[in-house]
Each structure stands twice: as structure tokens, then as C-alpha cells.
Short mmCIF file of N, CA and C in Angstrom, two decimals:
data_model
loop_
_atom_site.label_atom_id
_atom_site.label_comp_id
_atom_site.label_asym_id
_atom_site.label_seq_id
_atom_site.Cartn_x
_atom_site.Cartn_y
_atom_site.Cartn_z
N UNK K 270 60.04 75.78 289.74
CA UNK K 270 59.91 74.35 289.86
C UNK K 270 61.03 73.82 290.75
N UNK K 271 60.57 72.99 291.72
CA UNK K 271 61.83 72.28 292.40
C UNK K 271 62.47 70.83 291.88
N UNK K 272 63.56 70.48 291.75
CA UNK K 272 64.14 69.50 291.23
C UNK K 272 65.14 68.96 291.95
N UNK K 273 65.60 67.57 292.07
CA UNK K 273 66.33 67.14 292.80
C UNK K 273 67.08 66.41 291.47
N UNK K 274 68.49 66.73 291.41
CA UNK K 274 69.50 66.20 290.44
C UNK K 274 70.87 66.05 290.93
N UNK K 275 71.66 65.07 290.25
CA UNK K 275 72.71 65.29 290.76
C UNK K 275 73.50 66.43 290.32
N UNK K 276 74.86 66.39 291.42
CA UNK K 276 75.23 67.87 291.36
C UNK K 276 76.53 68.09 291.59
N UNK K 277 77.17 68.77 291.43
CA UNK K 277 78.57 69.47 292.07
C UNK K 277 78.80 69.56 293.53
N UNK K 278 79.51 68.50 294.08
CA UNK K 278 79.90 69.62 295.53
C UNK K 278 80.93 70.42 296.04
N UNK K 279 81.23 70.49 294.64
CA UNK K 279 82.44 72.09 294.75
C UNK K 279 82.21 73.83 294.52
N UNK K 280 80.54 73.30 293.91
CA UNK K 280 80.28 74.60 293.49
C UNK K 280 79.91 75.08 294.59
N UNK K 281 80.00 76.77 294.31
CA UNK K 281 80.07 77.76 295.95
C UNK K 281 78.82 77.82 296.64
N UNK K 282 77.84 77.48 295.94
CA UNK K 282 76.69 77.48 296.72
C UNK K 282 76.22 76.48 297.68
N UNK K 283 76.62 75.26 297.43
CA UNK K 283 76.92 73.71 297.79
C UNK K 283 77.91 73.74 298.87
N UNK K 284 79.40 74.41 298.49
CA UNK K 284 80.14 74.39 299.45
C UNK K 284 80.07 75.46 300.81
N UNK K 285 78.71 76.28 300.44
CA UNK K 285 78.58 77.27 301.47
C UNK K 285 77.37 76.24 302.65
N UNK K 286 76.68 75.78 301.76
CA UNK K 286 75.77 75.05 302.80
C UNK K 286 76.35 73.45 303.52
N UNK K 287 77.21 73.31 303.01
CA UNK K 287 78.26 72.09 303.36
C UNK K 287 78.86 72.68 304.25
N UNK K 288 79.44 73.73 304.70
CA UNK K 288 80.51 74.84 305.82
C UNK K 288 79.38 74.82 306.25
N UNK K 289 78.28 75.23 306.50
CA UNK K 289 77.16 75.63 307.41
C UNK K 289 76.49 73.97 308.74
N UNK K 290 76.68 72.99 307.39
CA UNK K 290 76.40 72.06 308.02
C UNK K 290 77.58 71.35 309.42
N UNK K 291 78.71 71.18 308.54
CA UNK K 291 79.86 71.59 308.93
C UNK K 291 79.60 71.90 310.76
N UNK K 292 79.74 73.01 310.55
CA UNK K 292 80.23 74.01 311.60
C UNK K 292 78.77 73.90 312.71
N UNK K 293 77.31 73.30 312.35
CA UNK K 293 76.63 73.01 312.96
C UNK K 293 77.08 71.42 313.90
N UNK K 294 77.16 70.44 312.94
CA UNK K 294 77.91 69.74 313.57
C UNK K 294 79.18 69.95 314.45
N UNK K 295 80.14 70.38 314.46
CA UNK K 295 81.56 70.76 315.32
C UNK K 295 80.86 71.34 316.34
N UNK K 296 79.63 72.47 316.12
CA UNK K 296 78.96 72.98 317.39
C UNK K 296 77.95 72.18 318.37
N UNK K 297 77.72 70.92 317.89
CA UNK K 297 76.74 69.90 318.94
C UNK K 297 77.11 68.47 319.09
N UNK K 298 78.30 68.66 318.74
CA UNK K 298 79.31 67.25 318.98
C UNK K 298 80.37 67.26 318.80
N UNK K 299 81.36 66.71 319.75
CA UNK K 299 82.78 66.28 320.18
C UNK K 299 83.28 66.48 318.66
N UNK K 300 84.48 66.59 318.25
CA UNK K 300 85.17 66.38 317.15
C UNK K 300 85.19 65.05 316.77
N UNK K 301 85.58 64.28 317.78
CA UNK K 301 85.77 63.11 317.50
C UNK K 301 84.53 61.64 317.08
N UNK K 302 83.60 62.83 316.94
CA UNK K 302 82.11 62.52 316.89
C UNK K 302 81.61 63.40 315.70
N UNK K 303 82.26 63.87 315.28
CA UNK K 303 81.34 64.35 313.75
C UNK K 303 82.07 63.82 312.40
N UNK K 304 81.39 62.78 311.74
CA UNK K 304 81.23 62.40 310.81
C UNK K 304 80.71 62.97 309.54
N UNK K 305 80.36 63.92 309.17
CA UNK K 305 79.48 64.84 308.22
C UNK K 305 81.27 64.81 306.98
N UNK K 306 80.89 64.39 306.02
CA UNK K 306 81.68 64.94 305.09
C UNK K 306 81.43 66.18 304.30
N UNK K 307 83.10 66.59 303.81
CA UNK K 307 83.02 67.70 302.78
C UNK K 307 82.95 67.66 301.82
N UNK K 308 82.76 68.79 300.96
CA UNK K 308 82.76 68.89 299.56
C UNK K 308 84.06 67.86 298.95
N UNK K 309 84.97 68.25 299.15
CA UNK K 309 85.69 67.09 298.77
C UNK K 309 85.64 65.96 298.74
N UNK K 310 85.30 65.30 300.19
CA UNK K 310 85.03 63.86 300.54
C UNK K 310 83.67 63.17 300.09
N UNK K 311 82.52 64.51 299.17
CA UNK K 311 81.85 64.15 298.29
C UNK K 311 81.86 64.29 297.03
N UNK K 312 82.53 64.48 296.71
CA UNK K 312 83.16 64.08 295.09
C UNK K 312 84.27 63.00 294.82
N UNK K 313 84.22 62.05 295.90
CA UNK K 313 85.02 61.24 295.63
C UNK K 313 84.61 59.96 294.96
N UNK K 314 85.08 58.96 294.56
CA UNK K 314 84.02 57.76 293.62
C UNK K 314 83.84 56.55 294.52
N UNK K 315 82.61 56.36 294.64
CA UNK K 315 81.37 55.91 295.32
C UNK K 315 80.30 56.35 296.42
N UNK K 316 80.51 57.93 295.73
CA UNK K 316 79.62 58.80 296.74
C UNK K 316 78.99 59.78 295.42
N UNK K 317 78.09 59.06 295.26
CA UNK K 317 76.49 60.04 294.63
C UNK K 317 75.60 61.35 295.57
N UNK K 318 76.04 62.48 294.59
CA UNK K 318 75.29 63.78 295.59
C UNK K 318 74.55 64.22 294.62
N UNK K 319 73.69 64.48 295.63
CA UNK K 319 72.34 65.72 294.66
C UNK K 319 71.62 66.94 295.87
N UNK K 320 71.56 67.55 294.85
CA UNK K 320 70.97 68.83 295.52
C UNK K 320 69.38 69.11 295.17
N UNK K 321 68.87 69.61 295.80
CA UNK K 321 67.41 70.10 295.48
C UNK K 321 67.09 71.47 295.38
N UNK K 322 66.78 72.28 294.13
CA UNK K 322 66.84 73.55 293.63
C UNK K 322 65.28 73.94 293.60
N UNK K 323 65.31 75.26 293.84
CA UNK K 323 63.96 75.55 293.05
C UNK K 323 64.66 76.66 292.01
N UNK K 324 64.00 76.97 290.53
CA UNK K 324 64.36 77.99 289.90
C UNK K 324 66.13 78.46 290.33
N UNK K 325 66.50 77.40 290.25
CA UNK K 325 68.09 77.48 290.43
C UNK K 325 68.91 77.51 291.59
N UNK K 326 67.98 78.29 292.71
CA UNK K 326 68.33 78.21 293.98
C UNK K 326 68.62 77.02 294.71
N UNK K 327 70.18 76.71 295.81
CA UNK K 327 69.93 75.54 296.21
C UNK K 327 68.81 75.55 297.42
N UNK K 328 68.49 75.08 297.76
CA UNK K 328 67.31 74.43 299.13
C UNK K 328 67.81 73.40 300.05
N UNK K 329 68.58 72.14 299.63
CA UNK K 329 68.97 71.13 300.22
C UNK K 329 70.09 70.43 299.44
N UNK K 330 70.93 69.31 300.06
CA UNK K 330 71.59 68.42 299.78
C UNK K 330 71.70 67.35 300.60
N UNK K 331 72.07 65.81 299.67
CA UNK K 331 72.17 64.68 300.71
C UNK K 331 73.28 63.91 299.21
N UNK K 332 73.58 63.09 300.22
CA UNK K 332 74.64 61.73 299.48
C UNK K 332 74.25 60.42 299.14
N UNK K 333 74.55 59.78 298.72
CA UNK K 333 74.78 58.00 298.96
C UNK K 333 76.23 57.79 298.61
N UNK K 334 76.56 56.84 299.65
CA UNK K 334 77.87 56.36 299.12
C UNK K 334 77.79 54.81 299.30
N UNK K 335 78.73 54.13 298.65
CA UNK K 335 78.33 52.68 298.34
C UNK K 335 79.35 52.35 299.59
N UNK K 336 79.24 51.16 300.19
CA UNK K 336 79.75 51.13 301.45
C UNK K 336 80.31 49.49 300.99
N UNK K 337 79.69 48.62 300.20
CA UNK K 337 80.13 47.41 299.48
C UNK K 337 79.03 47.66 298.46
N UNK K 338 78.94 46.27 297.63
CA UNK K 338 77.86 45.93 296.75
C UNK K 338 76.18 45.52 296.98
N UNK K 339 76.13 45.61 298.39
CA UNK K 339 74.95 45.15 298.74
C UNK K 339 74.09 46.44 299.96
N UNK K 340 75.36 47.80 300.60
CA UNK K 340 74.80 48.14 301.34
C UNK K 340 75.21 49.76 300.37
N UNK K 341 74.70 50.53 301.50
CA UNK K 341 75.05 52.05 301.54
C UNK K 341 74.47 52.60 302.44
N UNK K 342 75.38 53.90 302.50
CA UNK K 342 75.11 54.97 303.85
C UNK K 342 74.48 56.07 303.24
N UNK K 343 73.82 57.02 304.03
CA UNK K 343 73.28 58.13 303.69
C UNK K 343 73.99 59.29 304.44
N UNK K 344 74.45 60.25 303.43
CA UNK K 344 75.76 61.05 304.30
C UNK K 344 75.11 62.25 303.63
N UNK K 345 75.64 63.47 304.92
CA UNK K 345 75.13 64.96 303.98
C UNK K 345 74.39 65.36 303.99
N UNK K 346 73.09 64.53 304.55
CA UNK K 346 71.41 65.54 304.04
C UNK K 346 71.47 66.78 305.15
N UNK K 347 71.24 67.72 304.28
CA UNK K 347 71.04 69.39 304.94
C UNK K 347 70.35 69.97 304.09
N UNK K 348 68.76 70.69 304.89
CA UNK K 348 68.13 71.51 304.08
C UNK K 348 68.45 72.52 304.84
N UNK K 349 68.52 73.91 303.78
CA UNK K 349 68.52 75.49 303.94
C UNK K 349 67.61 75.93 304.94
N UNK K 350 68.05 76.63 305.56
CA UNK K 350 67.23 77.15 306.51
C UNK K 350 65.75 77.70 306.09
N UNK K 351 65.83 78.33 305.09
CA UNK K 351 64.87 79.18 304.54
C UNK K 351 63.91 78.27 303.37
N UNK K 352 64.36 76.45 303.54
CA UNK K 352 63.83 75.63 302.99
C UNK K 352 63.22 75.09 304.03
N UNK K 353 63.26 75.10 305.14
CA UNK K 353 62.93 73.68 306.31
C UNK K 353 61.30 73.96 306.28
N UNK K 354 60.70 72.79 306.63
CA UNK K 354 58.99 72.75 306.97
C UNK K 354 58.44 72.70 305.33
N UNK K 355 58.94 72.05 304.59
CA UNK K 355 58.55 72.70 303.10
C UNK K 355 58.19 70.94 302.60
N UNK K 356 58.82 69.84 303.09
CA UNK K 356 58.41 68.21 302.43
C UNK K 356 60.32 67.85 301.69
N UNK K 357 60.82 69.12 301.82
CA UNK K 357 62.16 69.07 301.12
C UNK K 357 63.12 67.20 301.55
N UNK K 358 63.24 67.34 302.30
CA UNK K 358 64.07 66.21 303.40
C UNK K 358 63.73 65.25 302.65
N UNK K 359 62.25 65.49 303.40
CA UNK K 359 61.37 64.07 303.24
C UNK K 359 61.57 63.65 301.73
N UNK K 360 61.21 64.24 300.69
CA UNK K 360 61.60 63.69 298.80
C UNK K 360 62.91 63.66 298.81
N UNK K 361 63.60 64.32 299.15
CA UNK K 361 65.08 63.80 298.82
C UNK K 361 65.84 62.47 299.61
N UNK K 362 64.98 62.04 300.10
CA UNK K 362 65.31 60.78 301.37
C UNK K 362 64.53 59.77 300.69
N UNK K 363 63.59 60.04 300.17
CA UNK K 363 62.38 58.71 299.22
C UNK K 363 63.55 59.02 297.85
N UNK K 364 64.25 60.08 297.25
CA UNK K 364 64.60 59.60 296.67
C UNK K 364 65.81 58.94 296.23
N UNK K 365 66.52 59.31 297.44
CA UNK K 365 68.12 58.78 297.64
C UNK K 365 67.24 56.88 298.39
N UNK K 366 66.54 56.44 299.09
CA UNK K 366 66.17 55.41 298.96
C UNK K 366 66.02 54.62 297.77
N UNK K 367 65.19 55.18 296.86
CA UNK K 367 64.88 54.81 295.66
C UNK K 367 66.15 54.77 295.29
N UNK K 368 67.19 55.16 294.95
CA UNK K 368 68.31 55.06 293.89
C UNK K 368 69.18 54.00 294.63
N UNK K 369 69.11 53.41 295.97
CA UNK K 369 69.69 52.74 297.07
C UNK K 369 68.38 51.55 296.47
N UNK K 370 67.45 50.92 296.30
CA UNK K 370 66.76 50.19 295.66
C UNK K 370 67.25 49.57 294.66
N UNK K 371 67.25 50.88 293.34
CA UNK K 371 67.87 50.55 291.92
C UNK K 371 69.02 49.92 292.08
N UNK K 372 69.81 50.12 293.01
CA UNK K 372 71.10 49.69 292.90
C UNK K 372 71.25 48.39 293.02
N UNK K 373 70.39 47.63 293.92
CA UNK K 373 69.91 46.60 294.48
C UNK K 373 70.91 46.27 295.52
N UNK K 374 70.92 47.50 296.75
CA UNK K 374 71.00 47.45 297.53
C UNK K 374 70.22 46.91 298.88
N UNK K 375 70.86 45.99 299.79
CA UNK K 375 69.76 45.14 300.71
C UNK K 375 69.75 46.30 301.91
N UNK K 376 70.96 46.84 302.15
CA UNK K 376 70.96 47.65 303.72
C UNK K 376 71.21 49.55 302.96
N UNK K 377 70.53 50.18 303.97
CA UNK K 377 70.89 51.62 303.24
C UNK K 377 70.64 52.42 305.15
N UNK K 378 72.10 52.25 305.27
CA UNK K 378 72.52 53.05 306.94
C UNK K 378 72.51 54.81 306.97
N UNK K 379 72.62 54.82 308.36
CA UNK K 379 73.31 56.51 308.54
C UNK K 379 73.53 56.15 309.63
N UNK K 380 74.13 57.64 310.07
CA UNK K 380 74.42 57.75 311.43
C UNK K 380 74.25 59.22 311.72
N UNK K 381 73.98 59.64 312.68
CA UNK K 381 73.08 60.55 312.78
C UNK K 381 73.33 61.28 314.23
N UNK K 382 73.39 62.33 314.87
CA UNK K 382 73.89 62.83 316.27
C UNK K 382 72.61 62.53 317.39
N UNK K 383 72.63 61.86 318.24
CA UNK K 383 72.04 61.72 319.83
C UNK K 383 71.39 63.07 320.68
N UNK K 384 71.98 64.11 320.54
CA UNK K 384 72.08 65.18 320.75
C UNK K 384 70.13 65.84 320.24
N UNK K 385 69.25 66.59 321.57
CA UNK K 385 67.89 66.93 320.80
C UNK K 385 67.81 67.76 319.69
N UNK K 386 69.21 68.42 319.04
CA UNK K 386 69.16 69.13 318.53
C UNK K 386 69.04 67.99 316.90
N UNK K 387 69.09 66.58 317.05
CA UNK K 387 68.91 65.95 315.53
C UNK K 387 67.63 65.39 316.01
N UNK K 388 66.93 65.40 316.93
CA UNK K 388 65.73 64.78 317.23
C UNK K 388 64.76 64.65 315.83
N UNK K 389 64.85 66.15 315.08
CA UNK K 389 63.75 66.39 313.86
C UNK K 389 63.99 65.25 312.82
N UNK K 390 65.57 65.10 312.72
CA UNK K 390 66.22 64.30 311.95
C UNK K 390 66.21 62.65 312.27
N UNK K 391 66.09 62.49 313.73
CA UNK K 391 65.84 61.21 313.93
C UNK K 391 64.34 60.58 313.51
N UNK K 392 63.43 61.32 313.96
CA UNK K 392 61.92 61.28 313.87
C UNK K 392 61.69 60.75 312.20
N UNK K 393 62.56 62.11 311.48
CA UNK K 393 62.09 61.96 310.12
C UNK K 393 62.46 60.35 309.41
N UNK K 394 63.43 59.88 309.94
CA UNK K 394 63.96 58.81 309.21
C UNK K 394 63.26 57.38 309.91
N UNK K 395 62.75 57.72 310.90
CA UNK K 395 61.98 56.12 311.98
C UNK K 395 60.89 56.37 310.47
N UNK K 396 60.23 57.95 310.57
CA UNK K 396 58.80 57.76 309.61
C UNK K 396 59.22 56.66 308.34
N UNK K 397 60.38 57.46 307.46
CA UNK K 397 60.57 56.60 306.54
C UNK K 397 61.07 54.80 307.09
N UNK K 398 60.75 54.33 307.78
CA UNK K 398 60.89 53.06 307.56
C UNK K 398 62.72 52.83 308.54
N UNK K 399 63.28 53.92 308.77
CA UNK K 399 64.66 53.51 309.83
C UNK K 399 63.83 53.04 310.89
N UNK K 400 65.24 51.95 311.67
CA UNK K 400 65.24 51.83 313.21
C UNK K 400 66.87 51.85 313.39
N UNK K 401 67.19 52.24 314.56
CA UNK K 401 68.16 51.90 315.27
C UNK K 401 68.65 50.60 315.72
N UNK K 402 70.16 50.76 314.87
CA UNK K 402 71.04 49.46 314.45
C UNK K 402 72.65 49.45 315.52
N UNK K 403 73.02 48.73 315.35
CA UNK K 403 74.99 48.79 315.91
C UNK K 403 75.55 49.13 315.10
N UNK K 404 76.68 50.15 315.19
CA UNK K 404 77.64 50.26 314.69
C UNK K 404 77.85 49.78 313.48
N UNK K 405 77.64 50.26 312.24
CA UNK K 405 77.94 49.40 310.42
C UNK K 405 79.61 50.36 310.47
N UNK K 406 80.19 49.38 309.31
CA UNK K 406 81.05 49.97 308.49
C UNK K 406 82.64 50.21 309.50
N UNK K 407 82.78 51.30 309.42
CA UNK K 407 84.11 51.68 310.73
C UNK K 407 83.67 52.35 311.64
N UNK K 408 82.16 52.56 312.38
CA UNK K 408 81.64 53.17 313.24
C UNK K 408 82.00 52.85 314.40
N UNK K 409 82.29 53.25 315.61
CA UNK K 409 82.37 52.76 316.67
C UNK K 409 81.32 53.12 317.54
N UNK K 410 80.85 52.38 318.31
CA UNK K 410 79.99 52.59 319.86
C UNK K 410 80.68 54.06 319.68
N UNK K 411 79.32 54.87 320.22
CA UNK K 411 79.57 56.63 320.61
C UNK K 411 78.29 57.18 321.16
N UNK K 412 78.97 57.48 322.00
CA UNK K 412 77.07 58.05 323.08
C UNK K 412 76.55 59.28 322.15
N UNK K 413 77.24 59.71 321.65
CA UNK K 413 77.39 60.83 320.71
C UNK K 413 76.60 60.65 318.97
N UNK K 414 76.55 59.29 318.81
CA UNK K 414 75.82 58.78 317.75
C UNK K 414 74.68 58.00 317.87
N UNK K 415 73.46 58.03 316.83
CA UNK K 415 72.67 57.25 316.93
C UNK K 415 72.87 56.33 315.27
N UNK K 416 72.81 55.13 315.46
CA UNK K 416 73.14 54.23 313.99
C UNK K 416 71.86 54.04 313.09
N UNK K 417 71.33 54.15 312.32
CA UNK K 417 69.83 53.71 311.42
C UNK K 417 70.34 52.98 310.63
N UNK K 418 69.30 52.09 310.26
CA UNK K 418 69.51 51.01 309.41
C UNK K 418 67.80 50.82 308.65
N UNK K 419 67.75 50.81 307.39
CA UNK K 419 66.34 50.58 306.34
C UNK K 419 66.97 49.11 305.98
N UNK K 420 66.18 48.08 306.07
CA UNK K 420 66.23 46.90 305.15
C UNK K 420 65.66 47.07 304.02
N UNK K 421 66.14 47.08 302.90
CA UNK K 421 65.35 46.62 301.51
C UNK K 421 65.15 45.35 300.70
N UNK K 422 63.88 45.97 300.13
CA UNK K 422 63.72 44.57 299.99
C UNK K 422 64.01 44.72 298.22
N UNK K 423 65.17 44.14 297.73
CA UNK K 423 65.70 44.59 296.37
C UNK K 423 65.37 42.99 295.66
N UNK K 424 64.58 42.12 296.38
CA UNK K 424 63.55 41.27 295.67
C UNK K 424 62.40 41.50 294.99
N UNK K 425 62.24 42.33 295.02
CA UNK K 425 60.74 42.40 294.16
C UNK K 425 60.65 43.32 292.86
N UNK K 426 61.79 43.46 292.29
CA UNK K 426 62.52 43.91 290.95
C UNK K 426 62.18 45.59 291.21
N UNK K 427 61.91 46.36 291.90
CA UNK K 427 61.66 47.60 291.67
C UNK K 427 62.91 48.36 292.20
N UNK K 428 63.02 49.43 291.33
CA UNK K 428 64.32 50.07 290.36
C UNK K 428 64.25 51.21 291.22
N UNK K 429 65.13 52.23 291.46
CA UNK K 429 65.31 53.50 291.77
C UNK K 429 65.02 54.61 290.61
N UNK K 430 65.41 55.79 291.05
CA UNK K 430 65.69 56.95 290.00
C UNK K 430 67.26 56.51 289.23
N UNK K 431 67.54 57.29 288.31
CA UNK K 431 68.55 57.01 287.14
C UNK K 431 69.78 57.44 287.78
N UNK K 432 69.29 58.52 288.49
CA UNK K 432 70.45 59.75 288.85
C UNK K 432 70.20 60.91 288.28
N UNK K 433 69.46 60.98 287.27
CA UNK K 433 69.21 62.09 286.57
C UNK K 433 68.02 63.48 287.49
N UNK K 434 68.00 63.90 286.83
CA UNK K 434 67.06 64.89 287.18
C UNK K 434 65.74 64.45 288.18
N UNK K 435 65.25 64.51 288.76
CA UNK K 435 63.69 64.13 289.25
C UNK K 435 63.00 65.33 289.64
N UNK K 436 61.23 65.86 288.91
CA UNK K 436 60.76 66.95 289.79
C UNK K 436 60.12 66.38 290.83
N UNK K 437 59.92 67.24 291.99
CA UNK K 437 59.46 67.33 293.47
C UNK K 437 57.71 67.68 293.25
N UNK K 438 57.29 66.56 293.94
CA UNK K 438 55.82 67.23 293.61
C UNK K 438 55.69 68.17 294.96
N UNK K 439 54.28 67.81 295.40
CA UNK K 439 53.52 68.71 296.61
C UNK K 439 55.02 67.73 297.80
N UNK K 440 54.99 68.15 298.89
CA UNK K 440 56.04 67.57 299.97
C UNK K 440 55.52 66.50 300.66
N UNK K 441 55.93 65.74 300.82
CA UNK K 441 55.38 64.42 301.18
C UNK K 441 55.21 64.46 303.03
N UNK K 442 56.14 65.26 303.54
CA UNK K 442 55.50 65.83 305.25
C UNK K 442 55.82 67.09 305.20
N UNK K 443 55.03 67.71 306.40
CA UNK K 443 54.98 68.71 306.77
C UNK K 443 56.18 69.82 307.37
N UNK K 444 57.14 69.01 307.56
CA UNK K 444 58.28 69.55 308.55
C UNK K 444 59.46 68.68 308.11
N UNK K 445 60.83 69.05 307.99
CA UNK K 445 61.83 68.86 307.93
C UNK K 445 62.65 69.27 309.00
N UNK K 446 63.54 68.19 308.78
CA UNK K 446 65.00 68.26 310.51
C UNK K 446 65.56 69.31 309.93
N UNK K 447 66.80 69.62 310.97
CA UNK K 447 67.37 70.98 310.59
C UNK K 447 68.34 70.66 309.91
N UNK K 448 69.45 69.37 310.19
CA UNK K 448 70.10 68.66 309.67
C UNK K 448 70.01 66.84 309.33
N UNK K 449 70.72 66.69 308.44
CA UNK K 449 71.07 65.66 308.33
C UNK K 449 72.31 64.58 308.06
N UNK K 450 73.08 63.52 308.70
CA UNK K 450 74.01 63.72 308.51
C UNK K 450 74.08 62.30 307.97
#
């Protein structure tokens, strides 16, 4: 069964696909252009992580971190190689939205690399409802970045996930980016 819960990002399996993501980023953008946090810098407080397992195995991870009381960013999403093309991304992005809802959050950003190598990753997030925004938060103009921005609409009383556990049904698309950041 696959499940998306929150999780540890110190444990070694987490911190191996966090180094992977890592080191993908440092390899398709400037230093001064990769934004991807670590295990550390996701266990810090106002950054919610979850991973997506099947039968224990990890598959993927993504973040939310609260950016004020009304917005948040989406930091971290990386599915496993040996997960990609599976709907993985795609549910863990409806459901880090959803918990960006519950919160009654109005704005839910990322930022994301320019570079064709996040193209899969850009595509996936226009589907869900992103467009390309300016600079949020401490971002600066970077040819090197592309900004997304989801408006929500946290008027119409509907709630996110708890944080707790959620199962993954059938995959909601066909293909997943390679990263996400």
C-alpha cells in the first residue's frame, strides 16, 4: 500500500534522497541559485514534511513551510527514481495543497529551476492550477529561477488533510518531474 505521512527528515533513507536531490540541483544550477533545503533545514518549526512509502519503502518527499499566516511555499518535492511515471508527485502536491487549504492559507508559492531539465516539474505544477509569479518572500529576480504561485480560495470552508497518514489511490497523472524543488 502507498501512503503519504508525515515524516522524519533525518532518517537515512530521507537523508539519502535529500543528498540526491541536493547534488542534482548543485549539478543544473549556479550555487547561488539553488534553493532546495536539507534535512536539517527541514526539521525546523514551520516546515511540515512527508514522505510517500509503499510497504515501507521511501518513493518520494515534499515540504510546506509557513512563510506568514496567510501564505506558504512548497520546498523539497523529489520522487525516487525508480518511483517517477507512477501519479506519485502529482498526490503528494494535491496533498500538500490540501493541507495549505486547511490551514487557510490564501497563497501557496515555489520556486522551481528554468533550466529543461525542471521542465517535467514546471508542466506538472501549471496542470495543478500554478502560474508564474515575481519574486515572493526573500527571492530575488534569477534567470536561473522560475517563481509559481496557486491562489486559494480558503473561502469556501474546505479543510486540508490533518497531517496524519493519507492512502494514495490509483495516480492522478501519468508521469512525474524528476525533481522538485
Amino acid at each position: 500500500m502507498i501512503s503519504t505521512q508525515r515524516d522524519n527528515p533525518s532518517l537515512a533513507d530521507v537523508q539519502q534522497l535529500l543528498d540526491d536531490h541536493l547534488a542534482d540541483m548543485r549539478a543544473t544550477s549556479p550555487a547561488e541559485s539553488v534553493h532546495a533545503l536539507d534535512h536539517a533545514a527541514l526539521s525546523q518549526p514551520g516546515v511540515t514534511f512527508w514522505t510517500v512509502r509503499e510497504d515501507g519503502v521511501l518513493l518520494g518527499c515534499g515540504a510546506l513551510k509557513q512563510l506568514d499566516a496567510e501564505q506558504g511555499e512548497i520546498k523539497s518535492m523529489r520522487t525516487a527514481p525508480v518511483a517517477r511515471g507512477r501519479g506519485l508527485a502529482a498526490s503528494l502536491l494535491g496533498h500538500i495543497v490540501a493541507e495549505a487549504r486547511g490551514r487557510g492559507y490564501r497563497h501557496l508559492y515555489l520556486e522551481t529551476g528554468s533550466d529543461a531539465f525542471f521542465a517535467p516539474a514546471r508542466r506538472l505544477y501549471a496542470r495543478h492550477g500554478f502560474a508564474e509569479c515575481e519574486p515572493f518572500a526573500d527571492y530575488v529576480l534569477d534567470p536561473h529561477s522560475v517563481f509559481m504561485e496557486l491562489e486559494l480560495d480558503s473561502g469556501d470552508g474546505s479543510r486540508g488533510t490533518s497531517g496524519g497518514q493519507e492512502v494514495i489511490g490509483e495516480p492522478v497523472l501519468g508521469g512525474t518531474a524528476p525533481d522538485f524543488q
